[in-house]
Tab-separated table of C-alpha atoms in Angstrom:
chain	number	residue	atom	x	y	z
F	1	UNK	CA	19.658	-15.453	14.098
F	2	UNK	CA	17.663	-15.936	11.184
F	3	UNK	CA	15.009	-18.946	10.448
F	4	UNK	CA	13.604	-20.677	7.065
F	5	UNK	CA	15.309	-21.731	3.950
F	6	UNK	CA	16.126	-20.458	0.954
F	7	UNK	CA	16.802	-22.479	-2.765
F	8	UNK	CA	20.384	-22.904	-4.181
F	9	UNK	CA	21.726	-19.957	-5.473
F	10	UNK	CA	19.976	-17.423	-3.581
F	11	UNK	CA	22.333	-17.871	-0.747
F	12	UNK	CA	23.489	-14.524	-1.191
F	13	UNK	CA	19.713	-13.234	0.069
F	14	UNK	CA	20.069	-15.295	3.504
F	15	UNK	CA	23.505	-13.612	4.407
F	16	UNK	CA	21.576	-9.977	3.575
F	17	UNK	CA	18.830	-10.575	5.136
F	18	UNK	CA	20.830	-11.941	8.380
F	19	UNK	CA	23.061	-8.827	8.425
F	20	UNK	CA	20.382	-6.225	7.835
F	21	UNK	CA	18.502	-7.808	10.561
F	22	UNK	CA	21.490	-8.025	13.082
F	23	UNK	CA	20.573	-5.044	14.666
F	24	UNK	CA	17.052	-4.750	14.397
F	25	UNK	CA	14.964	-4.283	17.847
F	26	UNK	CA	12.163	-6.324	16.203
F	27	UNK	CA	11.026	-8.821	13.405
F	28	UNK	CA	10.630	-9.370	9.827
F	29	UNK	CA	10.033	-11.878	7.043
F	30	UNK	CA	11.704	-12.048	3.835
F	31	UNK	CA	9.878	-13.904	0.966
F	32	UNK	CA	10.408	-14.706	-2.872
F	33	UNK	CA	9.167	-16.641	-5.739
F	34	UNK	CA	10.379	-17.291	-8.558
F	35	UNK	CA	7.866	-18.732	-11.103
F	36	UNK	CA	5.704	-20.968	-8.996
F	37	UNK	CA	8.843	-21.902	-7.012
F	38	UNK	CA	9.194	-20.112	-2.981
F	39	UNK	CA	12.953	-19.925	-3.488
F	40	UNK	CA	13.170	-17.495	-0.242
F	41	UNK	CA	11.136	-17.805	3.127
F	42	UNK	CA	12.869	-16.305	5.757
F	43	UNK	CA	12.200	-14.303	9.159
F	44	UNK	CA	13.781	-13.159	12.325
F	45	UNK	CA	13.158	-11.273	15.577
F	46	UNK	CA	10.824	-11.081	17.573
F	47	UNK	CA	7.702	-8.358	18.713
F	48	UNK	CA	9.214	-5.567	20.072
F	49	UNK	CA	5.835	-5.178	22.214
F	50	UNK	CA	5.525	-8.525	23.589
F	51	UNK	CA	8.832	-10.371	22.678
F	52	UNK	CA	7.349	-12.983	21.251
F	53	UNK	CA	9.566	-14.591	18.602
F	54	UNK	CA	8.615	-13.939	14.826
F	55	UNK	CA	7.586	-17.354	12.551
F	56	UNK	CA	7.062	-17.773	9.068
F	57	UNK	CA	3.409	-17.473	9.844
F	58	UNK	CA	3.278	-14.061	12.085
F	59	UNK	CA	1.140	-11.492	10.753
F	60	UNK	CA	1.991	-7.666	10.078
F	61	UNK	CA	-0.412	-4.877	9.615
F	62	UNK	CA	0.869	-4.152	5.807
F	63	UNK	CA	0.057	-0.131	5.975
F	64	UNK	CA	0.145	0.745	2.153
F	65	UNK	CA	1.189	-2.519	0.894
F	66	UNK	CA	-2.561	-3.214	1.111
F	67	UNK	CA	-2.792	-0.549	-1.992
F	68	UNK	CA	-1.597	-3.150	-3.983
F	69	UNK	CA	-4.493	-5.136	-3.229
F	70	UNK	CA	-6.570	-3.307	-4.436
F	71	UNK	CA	-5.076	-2.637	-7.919
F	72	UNK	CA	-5.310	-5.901	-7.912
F	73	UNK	CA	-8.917	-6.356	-6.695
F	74	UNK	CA	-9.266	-3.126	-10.103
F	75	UNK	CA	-7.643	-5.345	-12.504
F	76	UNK	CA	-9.817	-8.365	-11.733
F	77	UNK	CA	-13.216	-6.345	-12.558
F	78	UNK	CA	-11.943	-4.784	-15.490
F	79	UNK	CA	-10.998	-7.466	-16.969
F	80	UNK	CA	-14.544	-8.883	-16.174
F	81	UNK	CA	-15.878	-5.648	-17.549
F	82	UNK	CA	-17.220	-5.147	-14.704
F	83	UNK	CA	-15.004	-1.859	-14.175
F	84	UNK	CA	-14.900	0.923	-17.031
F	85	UNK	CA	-11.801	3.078	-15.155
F	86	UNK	CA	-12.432	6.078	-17.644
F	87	UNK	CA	-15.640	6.215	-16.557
F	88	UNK	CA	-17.251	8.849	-14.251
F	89	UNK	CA	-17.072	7.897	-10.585
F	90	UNK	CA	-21.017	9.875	-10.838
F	91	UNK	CA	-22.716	6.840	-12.822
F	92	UNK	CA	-22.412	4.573	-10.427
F	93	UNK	CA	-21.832	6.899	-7.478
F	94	UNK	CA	-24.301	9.595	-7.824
F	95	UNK	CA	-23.795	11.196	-4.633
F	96	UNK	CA	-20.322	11.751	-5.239
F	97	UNK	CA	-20.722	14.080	-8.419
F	98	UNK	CA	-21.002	17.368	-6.802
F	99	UNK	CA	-18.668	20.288	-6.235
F	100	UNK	CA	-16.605	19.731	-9.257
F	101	UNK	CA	-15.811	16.183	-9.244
F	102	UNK	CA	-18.527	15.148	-11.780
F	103	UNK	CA	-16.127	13.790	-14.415
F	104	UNK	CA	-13.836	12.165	-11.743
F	105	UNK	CA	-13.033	9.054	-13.077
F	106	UNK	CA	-12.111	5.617	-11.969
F	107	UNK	CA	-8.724	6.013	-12.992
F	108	UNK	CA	-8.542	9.145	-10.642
F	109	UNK	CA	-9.362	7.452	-8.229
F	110	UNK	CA	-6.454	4.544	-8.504
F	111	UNK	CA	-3.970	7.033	-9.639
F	112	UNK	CA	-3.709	9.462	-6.551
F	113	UNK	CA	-5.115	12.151	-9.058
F	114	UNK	CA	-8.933	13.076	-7.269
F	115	UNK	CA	-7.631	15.576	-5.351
F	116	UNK	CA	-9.263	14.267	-1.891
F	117	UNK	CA	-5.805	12.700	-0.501
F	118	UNK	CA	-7.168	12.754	2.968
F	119	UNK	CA	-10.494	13.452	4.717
F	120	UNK	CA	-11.734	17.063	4.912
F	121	UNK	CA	-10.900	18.864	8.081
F	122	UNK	CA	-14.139	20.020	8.811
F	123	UNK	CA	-15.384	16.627	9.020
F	124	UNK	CA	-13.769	15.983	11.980
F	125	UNK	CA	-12.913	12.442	11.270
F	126	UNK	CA	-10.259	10.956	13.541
F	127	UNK	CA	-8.576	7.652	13.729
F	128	UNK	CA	-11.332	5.889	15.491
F	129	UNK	CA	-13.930	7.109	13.276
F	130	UNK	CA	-12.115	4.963	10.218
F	131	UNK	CA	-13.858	1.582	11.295
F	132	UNK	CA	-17.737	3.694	10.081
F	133	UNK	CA	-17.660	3.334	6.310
F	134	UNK	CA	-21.014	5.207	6.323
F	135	UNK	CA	-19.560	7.740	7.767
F	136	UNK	CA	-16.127	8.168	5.802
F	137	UNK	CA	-17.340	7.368	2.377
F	138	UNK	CA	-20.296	10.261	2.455
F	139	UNK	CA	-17.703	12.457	4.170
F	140	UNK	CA	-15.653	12.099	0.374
F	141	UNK	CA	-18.970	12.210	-1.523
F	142	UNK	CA	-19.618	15.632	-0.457
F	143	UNK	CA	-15.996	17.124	0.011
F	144	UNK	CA	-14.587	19.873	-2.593
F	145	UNK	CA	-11.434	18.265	-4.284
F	146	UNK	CA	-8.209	20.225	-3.162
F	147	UNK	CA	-7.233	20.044	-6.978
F	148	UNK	CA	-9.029	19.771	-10.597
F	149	UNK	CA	-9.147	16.042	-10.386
F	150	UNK	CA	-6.842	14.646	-12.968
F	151	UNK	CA	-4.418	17.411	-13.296
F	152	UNK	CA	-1.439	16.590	-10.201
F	153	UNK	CA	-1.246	13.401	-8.625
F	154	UNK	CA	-0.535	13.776	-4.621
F	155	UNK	CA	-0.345	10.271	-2.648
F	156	UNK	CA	-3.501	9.161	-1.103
F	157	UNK	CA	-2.956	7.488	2.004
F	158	UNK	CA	-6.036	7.259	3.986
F	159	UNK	CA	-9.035	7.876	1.466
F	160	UNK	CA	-7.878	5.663	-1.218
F	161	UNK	CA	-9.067	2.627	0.218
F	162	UNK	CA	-12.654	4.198	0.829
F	163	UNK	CA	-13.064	5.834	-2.487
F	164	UNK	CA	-12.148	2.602	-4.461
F	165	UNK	CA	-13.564	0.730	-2.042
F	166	UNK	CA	-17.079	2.314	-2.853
F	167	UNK	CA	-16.699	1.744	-6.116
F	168	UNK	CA	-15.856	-1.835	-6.054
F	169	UNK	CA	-19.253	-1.837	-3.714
F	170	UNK	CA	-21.550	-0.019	-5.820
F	171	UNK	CA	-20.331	-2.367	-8.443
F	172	UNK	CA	-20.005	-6.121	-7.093
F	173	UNK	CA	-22.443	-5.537	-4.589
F	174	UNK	CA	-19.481	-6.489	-2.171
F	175	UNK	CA	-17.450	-5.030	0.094
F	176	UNK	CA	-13.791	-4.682	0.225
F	177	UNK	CA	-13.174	-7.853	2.116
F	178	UNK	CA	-15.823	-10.004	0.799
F	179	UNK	CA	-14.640	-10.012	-2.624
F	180	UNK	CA	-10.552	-9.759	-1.658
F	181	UNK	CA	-11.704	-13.205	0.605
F	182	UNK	CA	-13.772	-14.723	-2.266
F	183	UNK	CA	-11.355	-14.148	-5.436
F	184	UNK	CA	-8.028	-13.823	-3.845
F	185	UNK	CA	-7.640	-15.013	-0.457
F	186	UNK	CA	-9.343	-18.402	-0.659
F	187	UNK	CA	-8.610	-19.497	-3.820
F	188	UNK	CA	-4.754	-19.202	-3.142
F	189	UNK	CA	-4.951	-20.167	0.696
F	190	UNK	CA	-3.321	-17.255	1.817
F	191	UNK	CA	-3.442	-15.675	5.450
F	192	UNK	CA	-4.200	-12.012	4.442
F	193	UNK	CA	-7.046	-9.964	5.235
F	194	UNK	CA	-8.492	-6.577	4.850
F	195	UNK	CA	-10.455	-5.895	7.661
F	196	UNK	CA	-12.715	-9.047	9.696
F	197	UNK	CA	-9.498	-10.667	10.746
F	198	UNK	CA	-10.501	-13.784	13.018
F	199	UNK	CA	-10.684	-13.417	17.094
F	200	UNK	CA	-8.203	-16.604	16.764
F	201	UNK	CA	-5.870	-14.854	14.571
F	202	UNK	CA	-5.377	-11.952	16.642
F	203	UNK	CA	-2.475	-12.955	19.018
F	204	UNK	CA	-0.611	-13.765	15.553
F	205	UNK	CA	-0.427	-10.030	14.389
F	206	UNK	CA	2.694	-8.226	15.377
F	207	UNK	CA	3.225	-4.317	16.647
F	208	UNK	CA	4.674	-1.959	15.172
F	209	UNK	CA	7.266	0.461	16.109
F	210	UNK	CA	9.040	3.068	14.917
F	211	UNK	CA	13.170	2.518	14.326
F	212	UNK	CA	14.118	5.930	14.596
F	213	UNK	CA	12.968	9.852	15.342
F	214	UNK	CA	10.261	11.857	13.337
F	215	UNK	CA	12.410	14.298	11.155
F	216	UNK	CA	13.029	17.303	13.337
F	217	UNK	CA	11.811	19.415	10.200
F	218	UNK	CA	7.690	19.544	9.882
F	219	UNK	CA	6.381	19.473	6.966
F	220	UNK	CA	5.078	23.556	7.642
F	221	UNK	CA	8.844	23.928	8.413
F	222	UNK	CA	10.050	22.565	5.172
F	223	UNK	CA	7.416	24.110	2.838
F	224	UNK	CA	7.557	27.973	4.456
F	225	UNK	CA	11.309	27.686	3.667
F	226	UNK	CA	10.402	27.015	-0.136
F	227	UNK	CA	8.227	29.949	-0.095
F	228	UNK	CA	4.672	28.062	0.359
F	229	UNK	CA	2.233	30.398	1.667
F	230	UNK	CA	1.020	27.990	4.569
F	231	UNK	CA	-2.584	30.479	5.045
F	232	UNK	CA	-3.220	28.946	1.929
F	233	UNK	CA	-6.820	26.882	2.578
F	234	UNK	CA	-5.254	23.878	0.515
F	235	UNK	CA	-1.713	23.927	2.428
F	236	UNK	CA	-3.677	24.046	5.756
F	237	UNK	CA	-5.832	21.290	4.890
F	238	UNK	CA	-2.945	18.922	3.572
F	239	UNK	CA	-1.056	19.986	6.305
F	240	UNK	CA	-4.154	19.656	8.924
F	241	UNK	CA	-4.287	15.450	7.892
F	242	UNK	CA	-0.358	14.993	7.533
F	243	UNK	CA	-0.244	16.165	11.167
F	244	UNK	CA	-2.525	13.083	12.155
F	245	UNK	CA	-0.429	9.702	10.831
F	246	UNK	CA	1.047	9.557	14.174
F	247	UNK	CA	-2.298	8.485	15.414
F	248	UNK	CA	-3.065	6.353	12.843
F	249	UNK	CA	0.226	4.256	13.917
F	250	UNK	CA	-0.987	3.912	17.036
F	251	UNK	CA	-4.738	2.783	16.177
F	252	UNK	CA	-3.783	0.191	13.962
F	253	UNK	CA	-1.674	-2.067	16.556
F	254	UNK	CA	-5.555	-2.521	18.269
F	255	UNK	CA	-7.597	-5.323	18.019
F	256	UNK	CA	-10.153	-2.727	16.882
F	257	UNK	CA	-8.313	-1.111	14.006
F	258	UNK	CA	-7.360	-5.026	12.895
F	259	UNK	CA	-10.899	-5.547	12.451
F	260	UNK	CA	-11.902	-2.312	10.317
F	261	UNK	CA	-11.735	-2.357	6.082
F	262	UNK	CA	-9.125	-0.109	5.670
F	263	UNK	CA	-8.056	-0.653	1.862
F	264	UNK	CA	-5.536	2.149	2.185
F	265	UNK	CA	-3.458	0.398	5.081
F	266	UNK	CA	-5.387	-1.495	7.224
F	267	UNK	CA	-4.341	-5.262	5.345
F	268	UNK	CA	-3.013	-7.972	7.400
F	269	UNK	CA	-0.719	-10.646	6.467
F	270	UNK	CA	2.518	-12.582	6.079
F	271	UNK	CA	5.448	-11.916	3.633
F	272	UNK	CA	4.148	-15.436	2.630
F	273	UNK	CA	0.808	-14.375	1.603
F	274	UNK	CA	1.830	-11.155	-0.155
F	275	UNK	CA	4.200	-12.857	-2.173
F	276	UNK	CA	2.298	-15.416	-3.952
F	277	UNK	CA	-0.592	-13.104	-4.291
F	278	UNK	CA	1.766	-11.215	-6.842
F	279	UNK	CA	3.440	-14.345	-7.964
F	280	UNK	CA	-0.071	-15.267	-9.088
F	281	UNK	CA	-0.641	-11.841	-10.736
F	282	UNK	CA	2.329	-12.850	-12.932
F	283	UNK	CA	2.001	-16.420	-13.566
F	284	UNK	CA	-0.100	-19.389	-12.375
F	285	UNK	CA	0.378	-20.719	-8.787
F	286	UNK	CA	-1.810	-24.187	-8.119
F	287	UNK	CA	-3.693	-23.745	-10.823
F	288	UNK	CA	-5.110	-19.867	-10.127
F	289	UNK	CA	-4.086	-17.172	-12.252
F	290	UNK	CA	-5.492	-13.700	-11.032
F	291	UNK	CA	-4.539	-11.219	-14.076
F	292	UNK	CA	-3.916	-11.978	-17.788
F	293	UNK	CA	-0.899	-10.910	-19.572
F	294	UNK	CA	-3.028	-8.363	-21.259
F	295	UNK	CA	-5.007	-6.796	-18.389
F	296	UNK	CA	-1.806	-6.464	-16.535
F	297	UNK	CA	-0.076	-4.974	-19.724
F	298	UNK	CA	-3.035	-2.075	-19.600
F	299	UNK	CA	-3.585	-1.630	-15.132
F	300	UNK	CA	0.536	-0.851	-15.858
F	301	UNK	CA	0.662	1.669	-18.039
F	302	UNK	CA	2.210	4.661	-16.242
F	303	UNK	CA	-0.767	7.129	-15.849
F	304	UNK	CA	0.814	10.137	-14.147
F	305	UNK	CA	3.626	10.731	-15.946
F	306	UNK	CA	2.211	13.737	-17.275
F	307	UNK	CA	0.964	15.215	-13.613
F	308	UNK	CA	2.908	17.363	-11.910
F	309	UNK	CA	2.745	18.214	-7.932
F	310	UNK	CA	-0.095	20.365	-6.498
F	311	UNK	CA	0.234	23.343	-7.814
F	312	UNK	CA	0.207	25.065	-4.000
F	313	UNK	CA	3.431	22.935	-3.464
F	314	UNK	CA	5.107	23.290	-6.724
F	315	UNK	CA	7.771	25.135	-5.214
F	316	UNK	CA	8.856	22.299	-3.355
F	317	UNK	CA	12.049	20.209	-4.405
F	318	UNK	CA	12.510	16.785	-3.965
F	319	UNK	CA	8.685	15.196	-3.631
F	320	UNK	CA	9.779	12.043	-4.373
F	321	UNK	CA	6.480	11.447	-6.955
F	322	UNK	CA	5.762	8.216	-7.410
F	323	UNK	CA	4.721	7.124	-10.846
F	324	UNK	CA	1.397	4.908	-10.915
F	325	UNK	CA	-0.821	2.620	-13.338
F	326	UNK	CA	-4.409	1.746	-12.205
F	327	UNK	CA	-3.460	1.325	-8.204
F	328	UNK	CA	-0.054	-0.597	-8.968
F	329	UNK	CA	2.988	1.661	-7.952
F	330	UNK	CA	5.047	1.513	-10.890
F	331	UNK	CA	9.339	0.597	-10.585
F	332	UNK	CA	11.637	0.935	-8.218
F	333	UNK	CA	10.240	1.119	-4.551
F	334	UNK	CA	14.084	1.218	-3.071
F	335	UNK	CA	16.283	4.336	-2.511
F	336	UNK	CA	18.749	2.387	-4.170
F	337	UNK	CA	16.505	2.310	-7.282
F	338	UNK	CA	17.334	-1.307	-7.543
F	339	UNK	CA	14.438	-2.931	-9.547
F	340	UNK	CA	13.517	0.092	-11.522
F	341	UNK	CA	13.012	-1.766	-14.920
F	342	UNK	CA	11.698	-5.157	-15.903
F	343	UNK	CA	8.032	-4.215	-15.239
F	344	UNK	CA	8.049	-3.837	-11.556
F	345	UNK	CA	4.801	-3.287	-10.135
F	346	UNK	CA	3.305	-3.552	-6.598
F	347	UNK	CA	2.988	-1.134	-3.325
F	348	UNK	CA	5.416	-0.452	-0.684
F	349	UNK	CA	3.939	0.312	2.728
F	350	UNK	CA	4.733	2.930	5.634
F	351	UNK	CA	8.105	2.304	7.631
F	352	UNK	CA	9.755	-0.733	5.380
F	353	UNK	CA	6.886	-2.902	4.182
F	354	UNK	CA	7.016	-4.229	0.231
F	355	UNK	CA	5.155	-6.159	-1.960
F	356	UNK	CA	5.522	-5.901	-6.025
F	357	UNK	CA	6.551	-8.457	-8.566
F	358	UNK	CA	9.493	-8.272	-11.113
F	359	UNK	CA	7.772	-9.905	-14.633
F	360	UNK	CA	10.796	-9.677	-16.501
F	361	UNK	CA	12.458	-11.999	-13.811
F	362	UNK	CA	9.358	-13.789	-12.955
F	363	UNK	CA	10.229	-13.024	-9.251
F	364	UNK	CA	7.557	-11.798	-6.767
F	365	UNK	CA	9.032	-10.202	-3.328
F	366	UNK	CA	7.789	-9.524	0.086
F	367	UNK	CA	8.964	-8.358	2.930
F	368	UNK	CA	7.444	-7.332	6.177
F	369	UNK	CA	8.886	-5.595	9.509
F	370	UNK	CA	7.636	-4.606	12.951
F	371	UNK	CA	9.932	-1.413	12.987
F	372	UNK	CA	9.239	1.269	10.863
F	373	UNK	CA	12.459	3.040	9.307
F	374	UNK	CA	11.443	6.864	9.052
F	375	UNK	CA	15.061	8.515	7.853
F	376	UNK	CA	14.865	9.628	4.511
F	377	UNK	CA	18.305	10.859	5.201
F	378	UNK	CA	20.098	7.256	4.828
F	379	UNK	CA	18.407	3.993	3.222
F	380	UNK	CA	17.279	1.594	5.580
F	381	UNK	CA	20.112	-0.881	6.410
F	382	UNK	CA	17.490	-3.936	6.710
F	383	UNK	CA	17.325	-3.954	3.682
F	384	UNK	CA	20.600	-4.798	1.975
F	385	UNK	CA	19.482	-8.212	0.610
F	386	UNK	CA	17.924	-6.057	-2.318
F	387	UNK	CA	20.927	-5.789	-3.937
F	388	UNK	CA	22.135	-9.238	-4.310
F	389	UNK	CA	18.096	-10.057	-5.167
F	390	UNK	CA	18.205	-7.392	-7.785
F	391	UNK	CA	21.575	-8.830	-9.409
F	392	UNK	CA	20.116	-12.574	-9.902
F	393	UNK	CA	16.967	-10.701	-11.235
F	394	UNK	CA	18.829	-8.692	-13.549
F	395	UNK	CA	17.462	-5.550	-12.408
């Protein structure tokens, strides 16, 4: 059974959205707006942890949805010129200009293109070491990129918070959730945070699980048939941190991993919340507009268009790259490639989470889920109601 409302005409969403949920062991929300309008605010389930039932108002640990707000975070200061993204990371850095990533840019850094997609091995930073920013950020200051930064673009998942997040710090003088509470979060009233969530708020975040099995083929599997030479110090690194995401699933359904600043996943929030955050990045909602037509225009320019895949794993088919602006992954975030044109922009997160907004439309979508879909074989059937959304948007 599913709860909320949606508008006339978007019917068509509530039956989806019922179906896809039909046979889910846990909970999501499903929520749209369409020009300052909620014309969708639905949920269903319940915590597949503690059973308690899912409410417009239940919280979800967002994984990489949070990416998205950070783009968003980026497109504020440039437009304040108070963040030059072709500028070396070095000037306001310092520390971090050594073993070839002097003219790392900004940009880089938002586009997946430094070449330090996870922490360096030899570090020895684990899951529980994530909540010491000290700690990770000088970790990335002295690491040796795995690539030339700025020549392939491999996803980011873990460092890209801390890397932009040091930035926006050097900068602002802020950290992560200081400024995404003062510029964002407050002035829309939204329940989303990025690390500091209240003591109060805690029994209000749901777990996640995961839907179905791990692919039975590892990653080393899948790349030695390709002919990757896995003694390769870059494959063993890359392969090294994909190895420990497992654990990462698990630390972030504690109370402590709620409470770290973990730009790259850590964010916190309802579909509410993440939806009119975008719809304000594409039109005004109660007065607050975040991004200008124009600043938007430039943070969504596609920016790796021209990268290819690291060049240790070029022999791999099928890696799925992702095209991104400044921090916004750019079109389609569905198998189905529904929503591919019109401007999309946003972030999808780990296991079923999205969050982007549809200018052409004027529609801004989010949807959040307890159970994280992990078949790349199939598309995940929760999801159905993008079809019918993507036919009213045109897209």
């Amino acid at each position: 059974m599913i709860h909320g409302h949606v508008a006339r005409g978007f019917e068509a969403i509530a039956d989806a959205f019922e179906r896809g949920q039909s046979h889910d062991p846990g909970g999501a929300q499903l929520c749209v707006y369409q020009g300052d309008s909620m014309v969708v605010d639905l949920w269903a389930g319940s915590d597949p942890e503690t059973g308690v039932a899912i409410d417009g108002d239940s919280l979800f640990v967002l994984w990489s949805t949070t990416k998205g707000m950070i783009a968003i975070i980026a497109a504020l200061l440039i437009e304040q010129g108070q963040l030059d993204p072709d500028e070396p990371v070095s000037r306001v850095w310092p520390e971090f200009g050594v073993r070839g990533k002097d003219q790392t840019t900004v940009a880089h850094f938002l586009s997946h293109a430094a070449g330090l997609p996870f922490f360096p091995s030899a570090a020895g930073i684990e899951s529980r070491d994530l909540p010491n920013w000290a700690l990770c950020v000088e970790a990335l200051a002295t690491a040796e990129p795995l690539w030339a930064p700025g020549t392939a673009s491999w996803y980011h998942p873990f460092t890209f918070g801390y890397l932009n997040g040091e930035v926006i710090r050097r900068v602002t003088g802020k950290t992560l959730s200081e400024l995404f509470a003062e510029r964002i979060a407050r002035p829309l009233g939204v329940d989303f945070w990025i690390g500091g969530l209240p003591a109060d708020r805690e029994t209000s975040v749901t777990h996640r699980s995961r839907l179905n099995p791990l692919p039975s083929t590892s990653p080393a599997e899948l790349w030695s048939q390709h002919g990757v030479d896995l003694s390769d110090p870059v494959v063993q690194e890359l392969l090294n941190e994909v190895q420990s995401i497992p654990d990462m699933a698990e630390f972030l359904n504690t109370a402590e991993g709620h409470q770290m600043e973990f730009g790259g996943a850590g964010g916190i929030a309802s579909a509410r919340s993440v939806a009119r955050i975008y719809a304000a990045t594409i039109g005004e909602i109660d007065s607050v507009r975040l991004i200008s037509p124009e600043t938007l225009e430039f943070v969504t320019r596609p920016r790796t268009l021209a990268l290819g895949p690291v060049p240790e794993l070029a022999a791999v088919p099928n890696q799925k790259l992702a095209e991104f602006g400044l921090g916004f992954w750019l079109g389609s975030q569905f198998a189905s490639g529904r929503f591919a044109s019109g401007g999309t922009f946003g972030h999808p997160g780990a296991g079923g989470n999205f969050g982007f907004a549809h200018p052409e439309s004027n529609m801004a979508v989010a949807y959040t889920c307890t159970g994280m879909w992990s078949d790349d074989s199939r598309p995940d059937p929760r999801l159905g109601w993008a079809d019918p959304l993507a036919d009213l948007a045109g897209a």
